[in-house]
Amino acid sequence: MTVTLYGDKKLPADDRPTVQVTAVQWPVEETEQPANRQPGGKWSLLSGGRWSLPPRGGWANRTWLLIATGVTTAVLASAIGIGTYAYAGDVPRGTTVLGAELGGQSQAAAADELRAAVERQTAELNAPLPVVVGEQTAELVPAEVGLQVDVEATVRAAMQVEAHVFERLVGSRAVPPVVTVDVERLDAALNEVLGEQSRKMTMPGITWSGLTPKATHPKPSLELNREHSAQAVREGWLSGEPVTIPLAETHPVTTAEEVDRMVTELAKPAVAAPVTLTTDEGSVSIPPAAIAKSLLFTADEAGTLSAKVDGERLRTALDDDLAKVEVSPKNAQMTLTDGKPKITASRDGKELDTSDLGEALLAVLPQSDDRRVTGTLKTKEPELTTEKLAGLGIKEKVSTFTTQFPGGLSSPRSQNIITAAKDVDNTLVLPGETFSLNGHTGDRNYAKGYQDAPVILNGKLVPGVGGGVSQFTTTLFNATYYAGLEDVEHKPHSYYFSRYPAVIESTIFYPELDFKFRNNTEYGLLIDTSYTSNKITVSIWSTKVWDKVKTEYGPRSNITKPKTVYLEPGPDCIAANGSDGFSQNAYRVFYKDGKETKREKFSWRYAAEPRFICGPEPS
């Protein structure tokens, strides 16, 4: 009896009777004589129950041979015919799929037959499929999740069914169809049914509350496994029964007991006492607070909890204490001496190497005594070395711009201009860098030496800290403008002031209004500022890229006259003569090798500044 396996399931054994064939040794020994041969040369049974042949010779012997030969030929012919019938076609006879008889057909004919059977059962195959997901039940529409019978694959599977000749003649084998499903669409549909029953894995963890470690115990996740879900649906689709979708519960590798042990054996002892860090330049005490800030417990995707000391966190936690053993590197600097750029050499520093310190520290943290580690100081180069600065091509003055300011150096407005100029003086801007004036000076407040001076606020002049810095901003803007540098951000004043070039000027107000430019050259540049009692100058030192940069103005248009506004007298009232409003275009023109290379357009509309009078309006 033959048992055929489909996947991991055994089909029931066929209980039809089988034919047993007993082999006979041929020929029979010639020495045996027929003791009781019947007349006419027939077979006779010898003693012992053995069958024997008639004696040789005579007509009887020849007749027997003819008969035997004919019988053998007939049997062989019959066997060949039966075998030919049994093995006809690509699909074994007796094979059915979804009730369709495919046996004895060619692969192509069987596929057509099965395709027709699928079409006849469209209604049944498209019937909603009940599924059970956890405690939720739902129905899936087969077409919406891509459930279908793969006709070609099913026929190929039917062709592989093994059967003996007799089974091919009288046997019947129902082959299950090969079912396909869109795994992603099925997973999305099943997750919608799963809903809030799912839960993410709670990872094990240890966090710090001051010097107290807090344990987070792990919890397993409960979710679908898309491959297992697809297998269950493929196997259960045509069963006529609801399909139960398996849920996978995944446990983190680290258990709650292991988390508690890590708290007891590592976290608590770690902050019980300081650790002494010894270097060639002296020793530093690492206090428990610094240990807690740098000792991290993290879990990977599998939920394996591990501990490490983060070197950079440790450095931050130790802060100024490392100054006892470290030496800060010093950048190279450039200044102007006797009208020429001069470089002050850089200096290497010494910095604690934290790359291996974490492991060494982690090894002693569980100990109650002998809490000492050895640290290595490594050389740290400055960000700007002497060689790098020398290679930036800062060799000549490429632009300069000066504006006049009234009031002398003693006025608050003048002092604000000078304070900003001193802050920006000798600033180095590397190739590709963007300079921000607000970013460089920060908030211009009283603590930095800025004073109250007139600023424009809501359309009128009022006292404000840092007033007058707009004049320095305009001077710096023009210096970078005529150096041909990229304008990133600037905003002209609301009113026109004759001390500034029209359109090509900029105001500033922290933090909303900023002035920014980008060094769009391959060379470094140095900002040089200088001042006298009534003027401010900004120069840019670098390598010339353009032969010349100049401004061409268009005519003023849309001119409006100022109105007179009377303000309440007082310390906050600032009088103004007023100015016309107008629109104007300015063009920055670049020259290279004596020819105009490009030009950029700048446009602005100035409002008419009212004539402010501090006093009552005449009746």
PDB file of N, CA and C in Angstrom, residues 199 231 435:
ATOM      1  N   ARG A 199       0.637  44.520  21.368  1.00  0.00           N
ATOM      2  CA  ARG A 199       1.435  45.329  22.293  1.00  0.00           C
ATOM      3  C   ARG A 199       2.896  45.241  21.890  1.00  0.00           C
ATOM      4  N   GLN A 231       0.567  31.697   5.882  1.00  0.00           N
ATOM      5  CA  GLN A 231       0.492  30.236   5.800  1.00  0.00           C
ATOM      6  C   GLN A 231      -0.846  29.724   6.319  1.00  0.00           C
ATOM      7  N   PHE A 435      28.814  83.980   7.518  1.00  0.00           N
ATOM      8  CA  PHE A 435      28.985  84.835   8.697  1.00  0.00           C
ATOM      9  C   PHE A 435      27.649  85.467   9.041  1.00  0.00           C
TER      10      PHE A 435
END
